Tab-separated table of C-alpha atoms and ligand atoms in Angstrom:
chain	number	residue	atom	x	y	z
A	1	UNK	CA	6.175	16.371	15.602
A	2	UNK	CA	5.934	12.669	16.418
A	3	UNK	CA	4.028	10.324	14.162
A	4	UNK	CA	2.809	6.910	15.191
A	5	UNK	CA	2.848	4.585	12.135
A	6	UNK	CA	1.016	1.447	12.577
A	7	UNK	CA	2.386	-1.190	10.181
A	8	UNK	CA	5.375	0.888	9.538
A	9	UNK	CA	7.601	-2.307	9.005
A	10	UNK	CA	5.714	-3.128	5.785
A	11	UNK	CA	6.420	-2.391	2.137
A	12	UNK	CA	4.481	0.948	1.941
A	13	UNK	CA	5.007	1.895	5.844
A	14	UNK	CA	8.921	1.457	5.670
A	15	UNK	CA	9.124	3.682	2.533
A	16	UNK	CA	6.834	6.210	4.396
A	17	UNK	CA	8.816	6.100	7.532
A	18	UNK	CA	11.951	6.998	5.325
A	19	UNK	CA	10.193	9.924	3.800
A	20	UNK	CA	9.014	11.147	7.323
A	21	UNK	CA	12.504	10.824	9.000
A	22	UNK	CA	13.781	12.510	5.936
A	23	UNK	CA	11.495	15.407	6.214
A	24	UNK	CA	12.310	15.936	10.013
A	25	UNK	CA	9.430	14.105	11.723
A	26	UNK	CA	10.143	11.805	14.551
A	27	UNK	CA	8.486	8.497	14.017
A	28	UNK	CA	7.446	5.636	16.395
A	29	UNK	CA	6.643	2.386	14.469
A	30	UNK	CA	3.858	0.111	15.939
A	31	UNK	CA	3.981	-3.178	14.343
A	32	UNK	CA	3.337	-6.944	15.383
A	33	UNK	CA	5.922	-7.999	12.524
A	34	UNK	CA	3.288	-10.566	11.122
A	35	UNK	CA	4.144	-9.605	7.523
A	36	UNK	CA	6.568	-6.666	8.373
A	37	UNK	CA	10.294	-6.845	8.862
A	38	UNK	CA	12.533	-5.394	11.665
A	39	UNK	CA	15.542	-5.324	9.376
A	40	UNK	CA	13.592	-2.928	7.014
A	41	UNK	CA	13.378	-0.642	9.878
A	42	UNK	CA	17.139	-0.923	10.532
A	43	UNK	CA	17.904	-0.043	6.832
A	44	UNK	CA	15.527	2.970	6.878
A	45	UNK	CA	17.497	4.232	9.810
A	46	UNK	CA	20.641	3.517	7.959
A	47	UNK	CA	19.582	5.434	4.774
A	48	UNK	CA	17.891	8.458	6.662
A	49	UNK	CA	20.837	8.595	9.169
A	50	UNK	CA	18.307	9.102	11.864
A	51	UNK	CA	16.613	6.527	14.256
A	52	UNK	CA	13.122	5.743	14.871
A	53	UNK	CA	11.442	4.136	17.928
A	54	UNK	CA	9.762	0.631	17.426
A	55	UNK	CA	6.742	-0.823	19.585
A	56	UNK	CA	6.185	-4.491	18.789
A	57	UNK	CA	2.483	-4.902	19.340
A	58	UNK	CA	-0.912	-5.620	17.865
A	59	UNK	CA	-3.408	-2.918	16.966
A	60	UNK	CA	-6.122	-4.901	18.672
A	61	UNK	CA	-4.488	-4.104	21.924
A	62	UNK	CA	-5.757	-0.986	23.275
A	63	UNK	CA	-3.615	-0.764	26.289
A	64	UNK	CA	-0.440	-1.210	24.282
A	65	UNK	CA	-1.645	1.670	21.671
A	66	UNK	CA	-2.552	4.037	24.442
A	67	UNK	CA	0.780	3.357	25.975
A	68	UNK	CA	2.654	4.198	22.815
A	69	UNK	CA	0.592	7.178	22.007
A	70	UNK	CA	1.171	8.713	25.398
A	71	UNK	CA	4.837	7.528	25.956
A	72	UNK	CA	5.984	9.053	22.851
A	73	UNK	CA	3.442	12.079	22.825
A	74	UNK	CA	2.242	10.988	19.249
A	75	UNK	CA	0.283	13.908	17.583
A	76	UNK	CA	-0.814	12.252	14.350
A	77	UNK	CA	-1.049	8.627	13.157
A	78	UNK	CA	-0.477	6.960	9.727
A	79	UNK	CA	-2.525	3.790	9.784
A	80	UNK	CA	-0.972	1.002	7.475
A	81	UNK	CA	-1.303	-2.059	9.605
A	82	UNK	CA	-3.726	-4.598	8.201
A	83	UNK	CA	-4.076	-7.951	6.047
A	84	UNK	CA	-4.015	-7.339	2.401
A	85	UNK	CA	-3.999	-10.571	0.444
A	86	UNK	CA	-7.321	-10.474	-1.429
A	87	UNK	CA	-7.346	-14.373	-2.081
A	88	UNK	CA	-6.732	-15.074	1.468
A	89	UNK	CA	-9.503	-12.674	2.470
A	90	UNK	CA	-11.961	-14.947	0.379
A	91	UNK	CA	-10.829	-18.285	1.768
A	92	UNK	CA	-10.137	-17.046	5.501
A	93	UNK	CA	-12.110	-13.930	6.090
A	94	UNK	CA	-12.306	-13.768	9.954
A	95	UNK	CA	-8.675	-12.546	10.433
A	96	UNK	CA	-9.313	-9.719	7.868
A	97	UNK	CA	-12.241	-8.326	9.953
A	98	UNK	CA	-10.639	-8.881	13.212
A	99	UNK	CA	-7.352	-7.317	12.132
A	100	UNK	CA	-8.476	-4.638	9.600
A	101	UNK	CA	-11.779	-3.543	11.113
A	102	UNK	CA	-11.831	-4.168	14.892
A	103	UNK	CA	-7.993	-3.479	14.803
A	104	UNK	CA	-8.862	-0.032	13.444
A	105	UNK	CA	-11.878	0.574	15.875
A	106	UNK	CA	-9.299	-0.137	18.519
A	107	UNK	CA	-6.784	2.292	17.224
A	108	UNK	CA	-9.403	4.994	16.898
A	109	UNK	CA	-10.571	4.286	20.626
A	110	UNK	CA	-7.113	4.629	21.884
A	111	UNK	CA	-6.517	7.942	19.837
A	112	UNK	CA	-9.724	9.364	21.047
A	113	UNK	CA	-8.578	8.300	24.731
A	114	UNK	CA	-5.459	10.122	24.118
A	115	UNK	CA	-6.851	13.297	22.500
A	116	UNK	CA	-4.942	12.371	19.288
A	117	UNK	CA	-7.595	13.035	16.499
A	118	UNK	CA	-5.509	13.100	13.318
A	119	UNK	CA	-5.215	10.077	11.144
A	120	UNK	CA	-4.103	8.912	7.577
A	121	UNK	CA	-5.889	5.675	6.479
A	122	UNK	CA	-4.380	3.463	4.000
A	123	UNK	CA	-7.288	2.461	1.697
A	124	UNK	CA	-7.339	0.967	-1.593
A	125	UNK	CA	-8.722	1.280	-5.151
A	126	UNK	CA	-10.199	-1.978	-4.486
A	127	UNK	CA	-13.206	-0.250	-2.884
A	128	UNK	CA	-14.266	0.972	-6.383
A	129	UNK	CA	-14.863	-2.602	-7.454
A	130	UNK	CA	-15.205	-3.016	-11.271
A	131	UNK	CA	-14.777	0.453	-12.909
A	132	UNK	CA	-17.964	2.020	-13.953
A	133	UNK	CA	-16.157	4.782	-15.629
A	134	UNK	CA	-12.444	5.750	-16.527
A	135	UNK	CA	-10.398	7.422	-15.225
A	136	UNK	CA	-11.614	6.705	-11.746
A	137	UNK	CA	-12.644	9.778	-9.753
A	138	UNK	CA	-13.059	9.929	-6.051
A	139	UNK	CA	-17.101	10.098	-6.357
A	140	UNK	CA	-17.028	6.763	-8.309
A	141	UNK	CA	-19.511	4.231	-6.609
A	142	UNK	CA	-17.871	2.167	-4.005
A	143	UNK	CA	-18.843	-1.489	-4.818
A	144	UNK	CA	-16.263	-3.818	-3.263
A	145	UNK	CA	-16.327	-7.714	-4.377
A	146	UNK	CA	-14.128	-9.218	-1.683
A	147	UNK	CA	-13.637	-9.547	2.001
A	148	UNK	CA	-10.367	-7.514	2.061
A	149	UNK	CA	-12.033	-4.614	-0.023
A	150	UNK	CA	-15.121	-4.784	2.147
A	151	UNK	CA	-12.743	-4.232	5.355
A	152	UNK	CA	-11.301	-1.320	3.750
A	153	UNK	CA	-14.733	0.292	2.895
A	154	UNK	CA	-15.946	-0.461	6.339
A	155	UNK	CA	-13.204	1.267	7.827
A	156	UNK	CA	-13.569	4.308	5.322
A	157	UNK	CA	-17.410	4.336	6.541
A	158	UNK	CA	-16.419	4.162	10.344
A	159	UNK	CA	-14.002	7.185	9.565
A	160	UNK	CA	-16.840	9.060	7.708
A	161	UNK	CA	-19.300	8.370	10.632
A	162	UNK	CA	-16.798	9.382	13.350
A	163	UNK	CA	-16.237	12.745	11.505
A	164	UNK	CA	-19.924	13.326	11.251
A	165	UNK	CA	-20.320	12.826	15.043
A	166	UNK	CA	-17.322	14.702	15.848
A	167	UNK	CA	-16.127	17.160	13.476
A	168	UNK	CA	-12.985	18.042	15.333
A	169	UNK	CA	-11.222	14.987	13.829
A	170	UNK	CA	-8.601	15.382	10.938
A	171	UNK	CA	-8.956	12.322	8.627
A	172	UNK	CA	-7.092	11.552	5.218
A	173	UNK	CA	-8.379	8.501	3.354
A	174	UNK	CA	-5.881	7.484	0.670
A	175	UNK	CA	-6.801	5.209	-2.040
A	176	UNK	CA	-3.940	3.550	-3.343
A	177	UNK	CA	-3.855	2.165	-6.990
A	178	UNK	CA	-1.074	-0.307	-7.642
A	179	UNK	CA	2.091	0.241	-5.657
A	180	UNK	CA	5.392	-1.093	-7.134
A	181	UNK	CA	9.155	-0.468	-7.215
A	182	UNK	CA	11.635	0.331	-4.140
A	183	UNK	CA	13.736	2.831	-2.814
A	184	UNK	CA	16.564	3.541	-5.379
A	185	UNK	CA	19.236	2.495	-2.722
A	186	UNK	CA	18.016	-1.081	-3.261
A	187	UNK	CA	18.031	-1.584	0.610
A	188	UNK	CA	14.318	-1.376	1.198
A	189	UNK	CA	11.636	-3.243	-0.962
A	190	UNK	CA	8.729	-5.588	-1.130
A	191	UNK	CA	9.237	-8.763	0.646
A	192	UNK	CA	6.057	-10.830	0.650
A	193	UNK	CA	6.397	-13.859	3.265
A	194	UNK	CA	4.413	-16.064	0.916
A	195	UNK	CA	4.145	-16.638	-2.800
A	196	UNK	CA	3.153	-12.941	-4.261
A	197	UNK	CA	-0.307	-12.723	-5.614
A	198	UNK	CA	0.626	-9.135	-7.073
A	199	UNK	CA	2.261	-9.046	-10.459
A	200	UNK	CA	5.536	-6.965	-9.963
A	201	UNK	CA	6.995	-8.974	-7.096
A	202	UNK	CA	6.140	-12.118	-8.890
A	203	UNK	CA	7.813	-11.021	-12.163
A	204	UNK	CA	11.034	-9.814	-10.193
A	205	UNK	CA	11.047	-13.381	-8.473
A	206	UNK	CA	10.837	-15.004	-11.988
A	207	UNK	CA	13.668	-12.791	-13.284
A	208	UNK	CA	16.055	-13.411	-10.279
A	209	UNK	CA	15.420	-17.386	-10.693
A	210	UNK	CA	13.030	-17.812	-7.650
A	211	UNK	CA	10.076	-18.980	-9.813
A	212	UNK	CA	10.171	-20.701	-13.244
A	213	UNK	CA	7.643	-18.527	-15.015
A	214	UNK	CA	4.988	-16.004	-14.632
A	215	UNK	CA	1.292	-16.929	-15.266
A	216	UNK	CA	-0.535	-14.433	-17.066
A	217	UNK	CA	-4.175	-14.322	-15.765
A	218	UNK	CA	-5.958	-13.620	-19.015
A	219	UNK	CA	-4.861	-12.638	-22.442
A	220	UNK	CA	-8.487	-11.915	-23.870
A	221	UNK	CA	-9.290	-8.594	-22.166
A	222	UNK	CA	-10.442	-5.765	-24.208
A	223	UNK	CA	-7.275	-3.966	-23.976
A	224	UNK	CA	-4.337	-3.188	-26.353
A	225	UNK	CA	-2.742	-6.388	-26.060
A	226	UNK	CA	-5.384	-8.581	-24.202
A	227	UNK	CA	-3.717	-8.576	-20.973
A	228	UNK	CA	-4.941	-6.569	-17.659
A	229	UNK	CA	-4.084	-3.041	-17.259
A	230	UNK	CA	-3.526	-1.131	-14.091
A	231	UNK	CA	-2.162	2.201	-12.779
A	232	UNK	CA	1.067	1.303	-11.324
A	233	UNK	CA	2.726	3.921	-8.934
A	234	UNK	CA	6.087	3.889	-7.711
A	235	UNK	CA	6.281	3.352	-3.759
A	236	UNK	CA	8.471	6.423	-3.164
A	237	UNK	CA	5.923	8.532	-4.963
A	238	UNK	CA	3.125	6.879	-2.840
A	239	UNK	CA	5.190	7.652	0.184
A	240	UNK	CA	5.395	11.290	-0.356
A	241	UNK	CA	1.824	11.417	-1.056
A	242	UNK	CA	1.392	10.309	2.432
A	243	UNK	CA	3.421	13.597	3.598
A	244	UNK	CA	1.492	15.695	1.472
A	245	UNK	CA	-1.724	14.263	2.916
A	246	UNK	CA	-0.315	14.664	6.538
A	247	UNK	CA	0.535	18.185	5.886
A	248	UNK	CA	-3.270	18.633	4.900
A	249	UNK	CA	-4.523	17.523	8.470
A	250	UNK	CA	-3.655	20.821	9.923
A	251	UNK	CA	-7.447	21.945	10.598
A	252	UNK	CA	-10.181	19.630	11.218
A	253	UNK	CA	-11.047	17.887	7.861
A	254	UNK	CA	-12.103	14.621	6.012
A	255	UNK	CA	-11.094	13.808	2.652
A	256	UNK	CA	-10.748	10.885	0.358
A	257	UNK	CA	-8.123	10.808	-2.320
A	258	UNK	CA	-6.615	8.676	-5.177
A	259	UNK	CA	-3.115	8.147	-5.226
A	260	UNK	CA	-2.349	6.862	-8.618
A	261	UNK	CA	-0.408	8.151	-11.863
A	262	UNK	CA	-3.304	8.307	-14.051
A	263	UNK	CA	-1.655	6.132	-16.618
A	264	UNK	CA	-2.327	2.397	-17.106
A	265	UNK	CA	0.065	-0.217	-18.320
A	266	UNK	CA	-0.657	-4.042	-19.307
A	267	UNK	CA	0.818	-6.995	-17.907
A	268	UNK	CA	3.035	-7.364	-21.048
A	269	UNK	CA	4.432	-3.987	-20.729
A	270	UNK	CA	5.485	-4.582	-17.175
A	271	UNK	CA	7.109	-8.025	-18.080
A	272	UNK	CA	8.993	-6.020	-21.025
A	273	UNK	CA	9.944	-3.382	-18.491
A	274	UNK	CA	11.400	-5.693	-16.107
A	275	UNK	CA	13.088	-7.745	-18.950
A	276	UNK	CA	14.920	-4.292	-20.040
A	277	UNK	CA	15.687	-3.561	-16.316
A	278	UNK	CA	17.017	-7.003	-15.595
A	279	UNK	CA	18.511	-8.158	-19.019
A	280	UNK	CA	16.882	-11.297	-17.785
A	281	UNK	CA	14.414	-13.581	-19.730
A	282	UNK	CA	10.889	-13.906	-18.061
A	283	UNK	CA	9.200	-17.027	-19.064
A	284	UNK	CA	5.472	-16.673	-19.212
A	285	UNK	CA	2.592	-19.063	-19.336
A	286	UNK	CA	-0.901	-17.703	-20.399
A	287	UNK	CA	-3.847	-18.753	-18.264
A	288	UNK	CA	-7.646	-17.911	-18.113
A	289	UNK	CA	-8.803	-14.823	-16.236
A	290	UNK	CA	-8.449	-14.628	-12.467
A	291	UNK	CA	-11.763	-14.302	-10.858
A	292	UNK	CA	-12.745	-10.746	-9.823
A	293	UNK	CA	-9.925	-8.988	-12.027
A	294	UNK	CA	-10.996	-5.831	-14.102
A	295	UNK	CA	-9.708	-5.371	-17.672
A	296	UNK	CA	-8.587	-1.905	-16.911
A	297	UNK	CA	-8.285	0.227	-13.792
A	298	UNK	CA	-6.567	3.772	-13.510
A	299	UNK	CA	-7.029	6.790	-11.402
A	300	UNK	CA	-8.122	10.435	-12.225
A	301	UNK	CA	-5.072	12.118	-9.944
A	302	UNK	CA	-6.495	15.729	-10.324
A	303	UNK	CA	-7.847	15.739	-6.840
A	304	UNK	CA	-4.689	14.781	-5.222
A	305	UNK	CA	-3.009	17.417	-7.268
A	306	UNK	CA	-5.494	20.338	-6.462
A	307	UNK	CA	-6.142	19.046	-2.852
A	308	UNK	CA	-2.550	18.008	-1.561
A	309	UNK	CA	-0.442	19.786	-4.479
A	310	UNK	CA	0.875	16.187	-4.996
A	311	UNK	CA	1.476	14.280	-8.187
A	312	UNK	CA	3.384	11.032	-9.134
A	313	UNK	CA	6.610	11.869	-10.868
A	314	UNK	CA	8.510	8.356	-11.464
A	315	UNK	CA	7.644	6.561	-14.547
A	316	UNK	CA	7.544	2.944	-15.471
A	317	UNK	CA	11.202	2.708	-16.362
A	318	UNK	CA	12.069	3.856	-12.811
A	319	UNK	CA	9.528	1.261	-11.299
A	320	UNK	CA	11.092	-1.441	-13.119
A	321	UNK	CA	14.652	-0.342	-12.557
A	322	UNK	CA	14.261	0.165	-8.696
A	323	UNK	CA	12.103	-3.236	-8.479
A	324	UNK	CA	14.852	-5.153	-10.084
A	325	UNK	CA	17.643	-3.351	-8.169
A	326	UNK	CA	16.020	-4.374	-4.890
A	327	UNK	CA	15.245	-7.955	-5.918
A	328	UNK	CA	18.704	-8.557	-7.450
A	329	UNK	CA	20.563	-7.122	-4.281
A	330	UNK	CA	18.185	-9.032	-2.067
A	331	UNK	CA	17.224	-12.366	-3.780
A	332	UNK	CA	15.919	-13.703	-0.491
A	333	UNK	CA	14.500	-10.398	0.595
A	334	UNK	CA	15.403	-9.230	4.283
A	335	UNK	CA	16.440	-12.875	5.325
A	336	UNK	CA	20.261	-12.378	4.673
B	1	WQD	C1	-2.361	-6.733	-11.662
B	1	WQD	C2	-2.353	-7.295	-12.947
B	1	WQD	C3	-3.578	-9.531	-12.903
B	1	WQD	C4	-0.290	-11.553	-10.808
B	1	WQD	C5	-4.385	-6.005	-6.084
B	1	WQD	C6	-5.419	-5.975	-4.898
B	1	WQD	C7	-5.612	-4.343	-4.585
B	1	WQD	C8	-4.222	-3.768	-4.224
B	1	WQD	C9	-3.295	-4.044	-5.504
B	1	WQD	C10	-3.942	-3.941	-1.687
B	1	WQD	C11	-3.861	-8.049	-13.137
B	1	WQD	C12	-2.179	-9.656	-13.377
B	1	WQD	C13	-1.088	-10.567	-11.530
B	1	WQD	C14	0.066	-12.805	-11.586
B	1	WQD	C15	-1.083	-11.853	-13.610
B	1	WQD	N1	-3.791	-4.376	-3.001
B	1	WQD	N2	-1.371	-10.694	-12.881
B	1	WQD	N3	-0.266	-12.770	-13.056
B	1	WQD	O1	-5.105	-7.179	-8.742
B	1	WQD	O2	-4.937	-5.111	-9.622
B	1	WQD	O3	-4.695	-5.239	-7.132
B	1	WQD	O4	-3.377	-5.400	-5.748
B	1	WQD	O5	-4.830	-2.849	-1.674
B	1	WQD	O6	-6.504	-4.586	-3.452
B	1	WQD	O7	-6.596	-6.349	-5.544
B	1	WQD	O8	-2.907	-6.082	-8.474
B	1	WQD	O9	-0.857	-7.010	-8.962
B	1	WQD	O10	-2.661	-8.837	-8.288
B	1	WQD	O11	-2.509	-7.771	-10.670
B	1	WQD	O12	-1.337	-11.768	-14.737
B	1	WQD	O13	0.828	-13.726	-11.093
B	1	WQD	O14	-1.391	-8.488	-13.170
B	1	WQD	O15	-4.625	-10.166	-13.595
B	1	WQD	O16	-4.312	-7.884	-14.464
B	1	WQD	P1	-4.443	-5.949	-8.604
B	1	WQD	P2	-2.089	-7.678	-9.217
């Protein structure tokens, strides 16, 4: 079975491609390499001992998508491609609507034209907005607060409308909590092209000496130690969740499911975890809260367990160990 993976050269995409190859799937990566790294795919092939096919292209290019789907006889799609920097989406929203929404519509159009009606969509816990209850269940209100989150919710709604109009589709919507860590080989990992906005890649860059200190956004939250708490999930667990969701796309279906651990950890806990994993000091500076941040956010993972027979198995120690192992072996990421 051949899977088309849009954005497969990215952080979660590359880890998912590795799991797909290891499980025996044939993989075609469709990526414009705006944020992804071709080197990541070379290393995925090295770890897996199998090759994958790479098509450089933009998901706004329907002709290229149809050609890739047809040439490689793809039967299912995992759709990662999109812009994800929340802050950038506020200051420059149009590229997010073009890439994330128009690009997804173009992909669905191309799939329909080729008779390919099975898709896994990379959504985000950001669609829940400020938690109204915890742990967050899939029926939690969807109240997005930034353009990035709005693009994710728009694509979710497009998929729900599509399924309502044509229930022959098989659609899995996966809402990620906070992906962190790296494959234990240390060969692939998260390599943001600009200054990281997410916590763990930033801490790792401080630990390896790329950044002088970590700014802690808010230490006056109503949490155990005053800093923000999140549901961090190991990227390998997350990748394996995609394979479980892919297996659930056999018959026509539509589901939305949380991919999280059900546990939350604070910023200070993650700093301590990276300190322990690296043996390095991690200087911090306390700052006021970052606009739009919630105090605490974590998943109820029970639906993923019942529907997909999937649950996260890697803990904070493995997340910090593998985050550090990637960064210390690749201080400049994929730019060797
Ligand atoms: C985690 C905690 C910060 C950086 C975002 C997106 C979400 C998803 C995951 C794509 C918070 C604190 C962070 C720093 C800090 N991405 N922090 N100093 O905001 O939960 O979610 O990434 O889908 O859409 O919104 O993750 O890693 O940015 O922050 O103190 O330099 O770390 O305040 O409490 P977040 P994060």
